[in-house]
Amino acid sequence: MTRVKRRYLGRFGDLASRTSIYERGNAIEVDEQDAFHIRRRRVFYEDVQLVTMHDSVGLAGIFFGFGIATIFLLLAFAMGRDAGWIMAVAAAPFLAYGIARLTMRDAIITVFGRRSKARIRFTLSPKKARRIYDELCEKVRAAQSE
Amino acid sequence: MSPQRFVTYTGPACPRCGVPIALDRITPGEDICTVCRGFFTAAVFRPPSHVTRVVQLGAEGPENASACANHPRNAAVTSCERCGLFICSLCELDLFGGKYCPACFDRMTQEGGEIQKSIRNWRGLALGISLAGLLLSSLMIGIPLGFLTIYYVIRGFRDPERSRDQYAGLIIAFFLAIGDIAIGIAMFSEFFLK
């Protein structure tokens, strides 16, 4: 039996779950990470009923960026002028990340099948999200017209 | 079978608020949810219904086919991997490469058995054990945990289900394991060889 190689499409995670999404042959494969086990399910292209894309604010990323930047900036103030600038420099990338997450919203693709669905979140890459969305729609169309 | 356990997916819904939407009410292209008023881009598809070809026992001839246990007039196409019952294409349930009869499928779901495929997360294991090794390295547990991490890393790289996105995690775990072992050896020499 030849094994079809799978291609990584993206991730979707929230406070309760974490999933990795792959494309394998004629289906989208969803790996749900459950501690040290992965539960795998598939959404076949021939079963897809609806593909959607919408944007969403990534609150966790914003809190992470601004939170870490705030900690570094507080340490910078506490350390004073001599060593504080090092902490201020360390805060800069986190601040930039927080601002980027605030201004660029996450793109989320949802694929609804007959029996299950798959969801992919694209952070700071709206063009890639659009490309994957078009690609998935094209593949579903091709699979269902066969 | 308790119906509540398995009713988790109810079909197409608003991607923002999760309220079920009828496919006929979705406009391809830009659409708006009538409940949450959120915008989304949608592409609607009409999947073809599955057609199952059933071979009649009479068409195959008695010497070429066995009868399905549930449908005596249908020819069996395979046997259930759990109970060995001969089943026709109407009864055949294909789950992750395994063929099961409807009764075994029901039994497995009732018993809480794994219907979905569950595999080992080698990257998660390797990272978890290597970090535990670093935290406990002062107790010299880093040495066995480091070797255990290397074992998990090797299993991760040899896993036929591996994918490229897992390589970074496995490589990080490998270097953490080297750190675990190095710190462990240093602690060992500090306490026992002085």
Coordinates of C-alpha atoms in Angstrom, one line a residue:
Chain A
M1 CA 0.0 0.0 0.0
T2 CA 1.5 3.4 -1.0
R3 CA 1.2 6.1 1.7
V4 CA -0.1 9.4 0.4
K5 CA 2.1 12.3 1.7
R6 CA 0.3 14.9 3.6
R7 CA 0.8 18.7 3.5
Y8 CA 0.6 20.9 6.5
L9 CA -2.1 23.6 6.0
G10 CA -2.2 25.3 9.4
R11 CA -3.4 25.2 13.0
F12 CA -6.4 26.1 15.1
G13 CA -6.1 26.4 18.8
D14 CA -8.2 27.9 21.7
L15 CA -8.0 27.5 25.4
A16 CA -9.5 24.1 25.4
S17 CA -8.1 22.4 22.3
R18 CA -5.3 22.4 19.7
T19 CA -5.6 21.0 16.2
S20 CA -3.3 20.7 13.3
I21 CA -4.8 20.6 9.8
Y22 CA -3.2 18.7 6.9
E23 CA -4.2 17.9 3.3
R24 CA -3.9 14.3 2.4
G25 CA -5.0 13.1 -1.0
N26 CA -8.7 13.5 -1.3
A27 CA -9.3 14.8 2.2
I28 CA -8.4 17.3 4.9
E29 CA -7.0 15.6 7.9
V30 CA -7.6 17.0 11.4
D31 CA -5.2 16.0 14.2
E32 CA -6.7 16.9 17.6
Q33 CA -4.0 17.0 20.2
D34 CA -5.1 15.5 23.5
A35 CA -2.2 15.5 25.9
F36 CA 0.2 12.9 24.5
H37 CA -2.3 11.4 22.0
I38 CA -3.5 12.7 18.7
R39 CA -7.1 11.9 17.6
R40 CA -7.3 11.9 13.8
R41 CA -10.4 12.5 11.7
R42 CA -10.9 13.4 8.0
V43 CA -13.2 15.7 6.0
F44 CA -13.4 14.3 2.5
Y45 CA -13.5 16.7 -0.4
E46 CA -16.5 14.8 -1.8
D47 CA -18.4 15.4 1.4
V48 CA -17.8 19.1 1.7
Q49 CA -20.9 21.2 1.8
L50 CA -19.6 24.7 2.7
V51 CA -16.2 26.4 2.9
T52 CA -16.1 29.8 4.7
M53 CA -13.5 32.4 5.5
H54 CA -13.9 35.2 8.0
D55 CA -11.7 37.4 10.1
S56 CA -11.3 37.4 13.8
V57 CA -9.4 39.3 16.5
G58 CA -6.7 37.1 18.1
L59 CA -7.2 38.1 21.7
A60 CA -4.7 35.6 23.1
G61 CA -1.9 36.9 20.8
I62 CA -2.7 40.5 21.6
F63 CA -2.7 39.8 25.4
F64 CA 0.6 37.8 25.0
G65 CA 2.4 40.6 23.0
F66 CA 1.3 43.5 25.2
G67 CA 1.6 41.4 28.4
I68 CA 5.2 40.5 27.9
A69 CA 6.0 44.0 26.6
T70 CA 4.5 45.5 29.7
I71 CA 6.5 43.2 32.0
F72 CA 9.8 44.2 30.2
L73 CA 8.9 47.9 30.3
L74 CA 8.1 47.8 34.0
L75 CA 11.4 46.1 34.6
A76 CA 13.1 48.8 32.4
F77 CA 11.6 51.5 34.6
A78 CA 12.5 49.7 37.8
M79 CA 16.1 49.2 36.6
G80 CA 16.6 52.9 35.8
R81 CA 18.6 54.5 33.1
D82 CA 21.8 52.4 33.3
A83 CA 20.4 48.9 32.5
G84 CA 16.8 49.8 31.7
W85 CA 17.4 50.3 28.0
I86 CA 18.2 46.6 27.6
M87 CA 14.8 45.7 28.9
A88 CA 13.2 48.4 26.8
V89 CA 14.9 46.9 23.7
A90 CA 13.7 43.4 24.7
A91 CA 10.1 44.8 25.0
A92 CA 10.2 46.2 21.5
P93 CA 9.6 43.0 19.5
F94 CA 6.7 41.9 21.8
L95 CA 5.2 45.4 21.5
A96 CA 5.5 45.3 17.7
Y97 CA 3.9 41.8 17.7
G98 CA 1.0 43.0 19.9
I99 CA 0.4 46.0 17.6
A100 CA 0.6 43.8 14.5
R101 CA -2.0 41.3 16.0
L102 CA -4.2 44.3 16.9
T103 CA -4.1 45.8 13.4
M104 CA -4.1 42.6 11.3
R105 CA -7.0 40.4 12.1
D106 CA -6.6 36.6 11.9
A107 CA -8.2 34.8 9.0
I108 CA -10.2 31.7 9.8
I109 CA -11.1 29.1 7.2
T110 CA -13.9 26.6 8.1
V111 CA -14.6 23.6 6.0
F112 CA -18.0 22.0 6.8
G113 CA -18.4 18.4 5.7
R114 CA -21.4 16.0 5.9
R115 CA -20.1 14.5 9.2
S116 CA -17.4 16.8 10.5
K117 CA -15.7 20.1 10.0
A118 CA -12.1 21.5 9.9
R119 CA -11.0 24.9 11.0
I120 CA -7.7 26.7 10.2
R121 CA -6.5 30.0 11.7
F122 CA -4.0 32.1 9.8
T123 CA -2.1 34.7 11.9
L124 CA -0.5 37.7 10.2
S125 CA -0.9 36.0 6.8
P126 CA -4.2 37.0 5.1
K127 CA -2.7 36.4 1.6
K128 CA -1.9 32.8 2.4
A129 CA -5.4 32.3 3.9
R130 CA -6.9 33.5 0.7
R131 CA -4.7 31.3 -1.4
I132 CA -5.5 28.2 0.7
Y133 CA -9.2 29.1 0.6
D134 CA -9.2 29.3 -3.2
E135 CA -7.1 26.1 -3.4
L136 CA -9.5 24.2 -1.1
C137 CA -12.6 25.4 -3.1
E138 CA -10.9 24.3 -6.3
K139 CA -10.1 20.9 -5.0
V140 CA -13.6 20.3 -3.6
R141 CA -15.1 21.4 -6.9
A142 CA -12.8 19.0 -8.8
A143 CA -13.6 16.1 -6.4
Q144 CA -17.3 16.6 -6.6
S145 CA -17.4 16.9 -10.3
E146 CA -15.7 13.5 -10.9
Chain B
M1 CA -26.4 4.1 22.1
S2 CA -27.0 7.4 23.9
P3 CA -27.7 10.0 21.1
Q4 CA -26.3 12.9 23.1
R5 CA -22.7 11.5 23.2
F6 CA -22.3 11.6 19.4
V7 CA -24.3 14.7 18.4
T8 CA -21.4 17.1 18.3
Y9 CA -21.6 18.2 14.7
T10 CA -24.9 19.4 13.3
G11 CA -23.8 20.5 9.8
P12 CA -23.1 23.8 8.2
A13 CA -23.3 26.8 10.6
C14 CA -22.3 30.4 10.9
P15 CA -18.5 30.3 11.3
R16 CA -18.6 33.2 13.8
C17 CA -21.5 32.3 16.2
G18 CA -22.0 28.6 15.3
V19 CA -25.8 28.9 14.7
P20 CA -26.8 26.3 12.1
I21 CA -27.6 27.7 8.7
A22 CA -29.5 26.0 5.8
L23 CA -27.3 25.8 2.7
D24 CA -30.1 27.3 0.6
R25 CA -29.9 30.5 2.6
I26 CA -26.2 31.1 2.1
T27 CA -25.2 33.4 -0.7
P28 CA -22.0 32.4 -2.4
G29 CA -19.4 35.1 -2.0
E30 CA -19.9 37.6 0.8
D31 CA -22.7 36.7 3.2
I32 CA -23.9 38.0 6.6
C33 CA -25.2 35.9 9.5
T34 CA -28.8 36.9 10.4
V35 CA -28.1 36.1 14.1
C36 CA -24.7 37.7 14.9
R37 CA -24.6 40.1 11.9
G38 CA -21.0 39.0 11.2
F39 CA -19.6 38.9 7.6
F40 CA -18.0 35.9 6.1
T41 CA -17.0 34.6 2.6
A42 CA -18.7 31.4 1.6
A43 CA -18.5 28.8 -1.1
V44 CA -21.5 26.4 -1.2
F45 CA -21.2 22.9 -2.6
R46 CA -23.7 20.2 -3.4
P47 CA -21.9 16.9 -2.7
P48 CA -23.1 14.0 -4.7
S49 CA -25.0 11.3 -2.8
H50 CA -23.0 8.1 -2.3
V51 CA -24.1 5.2 -4.5
T52 CA -23.4 1.8 -3.1
R53 CA -23.2 -1.0 -5.6
V54 CA -24.7 -4.2 -4.1
V55 CA -24.0 -7.5 -5.8
Q56 CA -26.8 -10.0 -5.6
L57 CA -25.8 -13.5 -4.6
G58 CA -27.6 -15.0 -7.7
A59 CA -25.5 -12.8 -10.0
E60 CA -22.2 -14.1 -8.6
G61 CA -23.2 -17.8 -8.5
P62 CA -23.0 -20.0 -5.3
E63 CA -19.4 -21.1 -5.8
N64 CA -18.0 -17.6 -6.2
A65 CA -19.7 -15.8 -3.3
S66 CA -20.8 -16.1 0.3
A67 CA -24.0 -14.6 1.5
C68 CA -24.0 -11.5 3.7
A69 CA -25.0 -12.3 7.3
N70 CA -27.6 -9.4 7.4
H71 CA -28.8 -9.6 3.8
P72 CA -28.9 -13.3 2.7
R73 CA -29.7 -12.3 -0.9
N74 CA -26.6 -10.1 -1.2
A75 CA -23.1 -11.3 -1.9
A76 CA -20.5 -10.6 0.9
V77 CA -17.7 -8.3 -0.2
T78 CA -15.6 -8.5 3.0
S79 CA -15.7 -9.7 6.6
C80 CA -15.9 -7.6 9.8
E81 CA -12.4 -7.1 11.4
R82 CA -13.9 -7.4 14.9
C83 CA -16.3 -10.4 14.7
G84 CA -15.4 -11.9 11.3
L85 CA -19.0 -11.8 10.0
F86 CA -19.4 -11.8 6.2
I87 CA -20.9 -8.4 5.2
C88 CA -22.1 -6.9 1.9
S89 CA -21.3 -3.4 0.6
L90 CA -24.5 -2.1 2.3
C91 CA -23.3 -3.2 5.7
E92 CA -19.6 -2.4 5.3
L93 CA -18.4 0.5 7.5
D94 CA -14.9 1.7 6.5
L95 CA -13.2 3.3 9.5
F96 CA -9.6 4.3 9.1
G97 CA -8.8 1.3 6.9
G98 CA -10.7 -1.2 9.1
K99 CA -13.9 -2.8 7.9
Y100 CA -16.7 -3.3 10.5
C101 CA -20.2 -4.6 10.5
P102 CA -23.0 -2.2 11.8
A103 CA -23.4 -4.3 15.0
C104 CA -19.7 -4.1 15.9
F105 CA -19.8 -0.3 15.2
D106 CA -22.7 0.1 17.6
R107 CA -21.0 -2.1 20.2
M108 CA -17.8 -0.1 19.9
T109 CA -19.6 3.2 20.4
Q110 CA -21.6 1.8 23.3
E111 CA -18.5 0.5 25.0
G112 CA -16.8 3.9 24.5
G113 CA -14.3 2.4 22.2
E114 CA -12.2 4.5 19.9
I115 CA -14.0 5.1 16.7
Q116 CA -11.6 7.8 15.7
K117 CA -8.0 6.9 15.1
S118 CA -5.8 7.8 18.1
I119 CA -2.0 7.9 17.6
R120 CA 0.9 8.7 19.9
N121 CA 2.1 12.4 20.0
W122 CA 5.9 11.7 20.0
R123 CA 6.8 15.4 19.7
G124 CA 4.6 16.3 22.7
L125 CA 6.0 13.4 24.7
A126 CA 9.6 14.3 23.8
L127 CA 9.2 18.0 24.6
G128 CA 7.4 17.2 27.9
I129 CA 9.9 14.7 29.1
S130 CA 12.9 16.8 28.1
L131 CA 11.5 19.9 30.0
A132 CA 10.7 17.7 33.0
G133 CA 14.3 16.5 32.8
L134 CA 15.6 20.1 32.8
L135 CA 13.4 21.0 35.8
L136 CA 14.5 17.8 37.7
S137 CA 18.2 17.8 36.6
S138 CA 19.4 18.9 40.0
L139 CA 18.1 15.6 41.3
M140 CA 20.1 13.8 38.6
I141 CA 16.9 12.5 37.0
G142 CA 17.9 14.4 33.9
I143 CA 20.1 11.5 32.7
P144 CA 17.3 8.9 32.4
L145 CA 14.8 11.4 31.2
G146 CA 17.3 12.7 28.6
F147 CA 17.7 9.2 27.2
L148 CA 14.0 8.6 27.3
T149 CA 13.6 11.9 25.3
I150 CA 16.1 10.7 22.7
Y151 CA 14.1 7.4 22.4
Y152 CA 10.9 9.5 21.8
V153 CA 12.7 11.7 19.3
I154 CA 13.8 8.6 17.3
R155 CA 10.3 7.2 17.4
G156 CA 9.0 10.6 16.2
F157 CA 11.4 10.6 13.3
R158 CA 10.6 7.0 12.4
D159 CA 6.8 7.4 12.7
P160 CA 5.2 6.9 9.3
E161 CA 2.6 9.5 10.2
R162 CA 5.2 12.2 10.9
S163 CA 5.0 15.5 9.1
R164 CA 7.5 18.4 8.5
D165 CA 5.9 20.7 11.0
Q166 CA 6.9 18.3 13.8
Y167 CA 10.6 18.3 13.0
A168 CA 11.3 21.6 14.7
G169 CA 9.8 20.3 18.0
L170 CA 11.7 17.0 17.8
I171 CA 15.0 18.7 17.1
I172 CA 14.4 21.1 20.1
A173 CA 13.6 18.1 22.3
F174 CA 16.8 16.4 21.2
F175 CA 19.0 19.3 22.2
L176 CA 17.1 19.7 25.4
A177 CA 17.8 16.0 26.0
I178 CA 21.5 16.6 25.5
G179 CA 21.2 19.4 28.0
D180 CA 19.4 17.1 30.5
I181 CA 22.1 14.5 30.2
A182 CA 25.0 17.0 30.4
I183 CA 23.5 18.7 33.5
G184 CA 22.8 15.3 35.0
I185 CA 26.4 14.1 34.5
A186 CA 27.8 17.4 35.9
M187 CA 25.6 17.0 39.0
F188 CA 26.6 13.4 39.3
S189 CA 30.3 14.2 39.1
E190 CA 29.8 17.1 41.6
F191 CA 28.2 15.0 44.2
F192 CA 29.9 11.6 43.9
L193 CA 33.3 12.0 42.2
K194 CA 34.6 14.8 44.4

